[in-house]
């Protein structure tokens, strides 16, 4: 991660090193990343179900046309 970008949204996760460069406290970001991954997993599963429903619908219509 780029510390300056993290600083804009999560200033508590950034610190200044002795050499004056910015650093990131990754331990403060990991829980947020885990929750984001969980949310994306749910969204992905919902999209898979929608796609399956669409494929089934299209498949049923193809059979009816024959």
Coordinates of N, CA, C and O in Angstrom, one line a residue:
X1 N 0.8 -1.2 0.0 CA 0.0 0.0 0.0 C 0.9 1.2 0.0 O 2.0 1.2 0.5
X2 N 0.3 2.3 -0.5 CA 1.0 3.6 -0.5 C 0.5 4.4 0.7 O -0.7 4.7 0.8
X3 N 1.4 4.6 1.6 CA 1.0 5.2 2.9 C 0.3 6.6 2.7 O -0.7 6.9 3.4
X4 N 0.7 7.4 1.8 CA 0.1 8.7 1.5 C -1.4 8.5 1.1 O -2.3 9.3 1.5
X5 N -1.7 7.4 0.4 CA -3.1 7.2 0.0 C -3.9 6.7 1.2 O -5.1 7.1 1.3
X6 N -3.3 5.8 2.0 CA -4.0 5.4 3.2 C -4.2 6.5 4.1 O -5.3 6.6 4.8
X7 N -3.3 7.4 4.2 CA -3.4 8.6 5.1 C -4.7 9.4 4.9 O -5.3 9.9 5.8
X8 N -5.1 9.5 3.6 CA -6.3 10.2 3.2 C -7.6 9.6 3.8 O -8.5 10.3 4.2
X9 N -7.7 8.3 3.9 CA -8.9 7.6 4.3 C -8.8 7.0 5.7 O -9.8 6.8 6.4
X10 N -7.6 6.7 6.2 CA -7.4 6.1 7.5 C -6.2 6.6 8.2 O -5.2 5.9 8.3
X11 N -6.2 7.9 8.6 CA -5.0 8.5 9.1 C -4.4 7.8 10.3 O -3.2 7.8 10.6
X12 N -5.3 7.1 11.1 CA -4.8 6.4 12.3 C -4.0 5.2 11.9 O -3.3 4.6 12.8
X13 N -4.0 4.8 10.7 CA -3.2 3.6 10.2 C -1.8 4.0 9.7 O -1.1 3.1 9.2
X14 N -1.5 5.3 9.7 CA -0.2 5.7 9.1 C 0.6 6.4 10.2 O 0.1 7.0 11.1
X15 N 1.9 6.2 10.1 CA 2.8 6.8 11.0 C 4.0 7.3 10.2 O 4.2 6.9 9.1
X16 N 4.8 8.2 10.9 CA 6.0 8.7 10.2 C 7.2 8.0 10.9 O 7.4 8.0 12.1
X17 N 8.1 7.4 10.0 CA 9.3 6.7 10.5 C 10.3 7.7 10.9 O 10.2 8.9 10.7
X18 N 11.4 7.2 11.5 CA 12.5 8.1 12.0 C 13.1 8.8 10.8 O 13.6 9.9 11.0
X19 N 13.1 8.1 9.6 CA 13.7 8.8 8.5 C 12.8 9.7 7.8 O 13.1 10.3 6.7
X20 N 11.6 10.0 8.4 CA 10.7 10.9 7.8 C 9.7 10.4 6.8 O 8.8 11.1 6.3
X21 N 9.9 9.1 6.4 CA 9.0 8.5 5.4 C 7.8 7.9 6.2 O 7.8 7.7 7.4
X22 N 6.7 7.8 5.4 CA 5.5 7.3 6.0 C 5.5 5.8 6.0 O 6.0 5.2 5.1
X23 N 4.8 5.2 7.0 CA 4.6 3.8 7.1 C 3.2 3.5 7.4 O 2.4 4.3 7.8
X24 N 2.8 2.2 7.1 CA 1.4 1.8 7.4 C 1.4 0.8 8.5 O 2.2 -0.1 8.5
X25 N 0.4 0.9 9.4 CA 0.2 0.0 10.4 C -0.8 -1.1 9.9 O -2.0 -0.9 10.0
X26 N -0.2 -2.1 9.3 CA -1.1 -3.1 8.6 C -2.0 -3.8 9.5 O -3.1 -4.2 9.1
X27 N -1.7 -4.0 10.8 CA -2.6 -4.7 11.7 C -3.9 -3.9 11.9 O -4.9 -4.5 12.2
X28 N -3.9 -2.6 11.6 CA -5.2 -1.9 11.7 C -6.0 -2.0 10.4 O -7.2 -1.7 10.4
X29 N -5.4 -2.4 9.3 CA -6.1 -2.5 8.0 C -6.6 -4.0 7.8 O -7.7 -4.1 7.2
X30 N -6.0 -5.0 8.3 CA -6.4 -6.3 8.1 C -7.8 -6.6 8.4 O -8.5 -7.2 7.6
X31 N -8.3 -6.2 9.6 CA -9.8 -6.5 9.8 C -10.7 -5.9 8.8 O -11.7 -6.6 8.4
X32 N -10.4 -4.8 8.3 CA -11.2 -4.1 7.3 C -11.2 -4.9 6.0 O -12.2 -5.1 5.3
X33 N -10.0 -5.4 5.6 CA -9.8 -6.2 4.4 C -10.6 -7.5 4.5 O -11.2 -7.9 3.5
X34 N -10.6 -8.1 5.7 CA -11.3 -9.4 5.9 C -12.8 -9.1 5.7 O -13.5 -9.9 5.0
X35 N -13.3 -8.1 6.3 CA -14.7 -7.8 6.1 C -15.1 -7.4 4.7 O -16.2 -7.8 4.2
X36 N -14.2 -6.7 4.0 CA -14.5 -6.4 2.6 C -14.5 -7.7 1.7 O -15.3 -7.8 0.9
X37 N -13.6 -8.6 2.0 CA -13.6 -9.9 1.3 C -14.9 -10.7 1.6 O -15.5 -11.3 0.7
X38 N -15.3 -10.7 2.8 CA -16.6 -11.3 3.1 C -17.7 -10.7 2.3 O -18.6 -11.5 1.8
X39 N -17.8 -9.4 2.3 CA -18.8 -8.8 1.5 C -18.8 -9.1 0.0 O -19.8 -9.3 -0.6
X40 N -17.6 -9.1 -0.5 CA -17.4 -9.4 -1.9 C -17.8 -10.9 -2.2 O -18.4 -11.2 -3.3
X41 N -17.5 -11.8 -1.2 CA -17.9 -13.2 -1.4 C -19.4 -13.3 -1.5 O -20.0 -14.1 -2.3
X42 N -20.1 -12.6 -0.6 CA -21.6 -12.6 -0.6 C -22.1 -12.1 -1.9 O -23.0 -12.7 -2.6
X43 N -21.6 -11.0 -2.4 CA -22.0 -10.4 -3.6 C -21.7 -11.3 -4.8 O -22.6 -11.5 -5.7
X44 N -20.6 -12.0 -4.8 CA -20.2 -12.9 -5.8 C -21.2 -14.1 -5.9 O -21.7 -14.5 -6.9
X45 N -21.5 -14.6 -4.7 CA -22.5 -15.7 -4.6 C -23.9 -15.3 -5.2 O -24.5 -16.1 -5.9
X46 N -24.3 -14.1 -4.8 CA -25.6 -13.6 -5.3 C -25.5 -13.5 -6.9 O -26.5 -13.8 -7.5
X47 N -24.5 -13.0 -7.4 CA -24.3 -12.9 -8.8 C -24.3 -14.2 -9.5 O -24.9 -14.4 -10.6
X48 N -23.7 -15.2 -8.9 CA -23.7 -16.6 -9.4 C -25.1 -17.1 -9.5 O -25.5 -17.7 -10.5
X49 N -25.9 -16.9 -8.5 CA -27.3 -17.3 -8.4 C -28.1 -16.6 -9.5 O -28.9 -17.3 -10.2
X50 N -27.9 -15.3 -9.7 CA -28.6 -14.6 -10.7 C -28.3 -15.2 -12.1 O -29.1 -15.3 -13.0
X51 N -27.0 -15.4 -12.3 CA -26.5 -15.9 -13.6 C -27.1 -17.3 -13.9 O -27.6 -17.6 -15.0
X52 N -27.2 -18.1 -12.8 CA -27.7 -19.5 -13.0 C -29.2 -19.4 -13.3 O -29.7 -20.1 -14.2
X53 N -29.9 -18.4 -12.7 CA -31.4 -18.2 -13.0 C -31.6 -17.8 -14.4 O -32.5 -18.2 -15.1
X54 N -30.7 -16.9 -14.9 CA -30.8 -16.4 -16.3 C -30.5 -17.5 -17.2 O -31.2 -17.7 -18.2
X55 N -29.5 -18.3 -16.9 CA -29.2 -19.4 -17.8 C -30.3 -20.4 -17.9 O -30.6 -21.0 -18.9
X56 N -30.9 -20.7 -16.7 CA -32.1 -21.6 -16.7 C -33.2 -21.1 -17.5 O -33.9 -21.8 -18.2
X57 N -33.5 -19.8 -17.3 CA -34.6 -19.1 -18.1 C -34.4 -19.2 -19.6 O -35.2 -19.6 -20.3
X58 N -33.2 -18.9 -20.0 CA -32.8 -18.9 -21.4 C -32.9 -20.4 -21.9 O -33.4 -20.6 -23.0
X59 N -32.4 -21.3 -21.1 CA -32.5 -22.7 -21.5 C -33.9 -23.2 -21.7 O -34.3 -23.9 -22.6
X60 N -34.8 -22.8 -20.8 CA -36.2 -23.1 -20.9 C -36.9 -22.6 -22.1 O -37.6 -23.2 -22.8
X61 N -36.5 -21.3 -22.4 CA -37.1 -20.7 -23.6 C -36.6 -21.3 -24.9 O -37.4 -21.4 -25.9
X62 N -35.4 -21.8 -24.9 CA -34.8 -22.5 -26.1 C -35.6 -23.8 -26.3 O -35.9 -24.1 -27.5
X63 N -35.9 -24.5 -25.3 CA -36.7 -25.7 -25.4 C -38.1 -25.5 -25.9 O -38.6 -26.2 -26.8
X64 N -38.7 -24.4 -25.4 CA -40.1 -24.1 -25.8 C -40.2 -23.7 -27.3 O -41.2 -23.9 -27.9
X65 N -39.1 -23.1 -27.9 CA -39.1 -22.7 -29.3 C -39.0 -23.9 -30.2 O -39.4 -23.8 -31.4
X66 N -38.5 -25.0 -29.8 CA -38.2 -26.1 -30.7 C -39.5 -26.9 -31.0 O -40.5 -27.0 -30.6

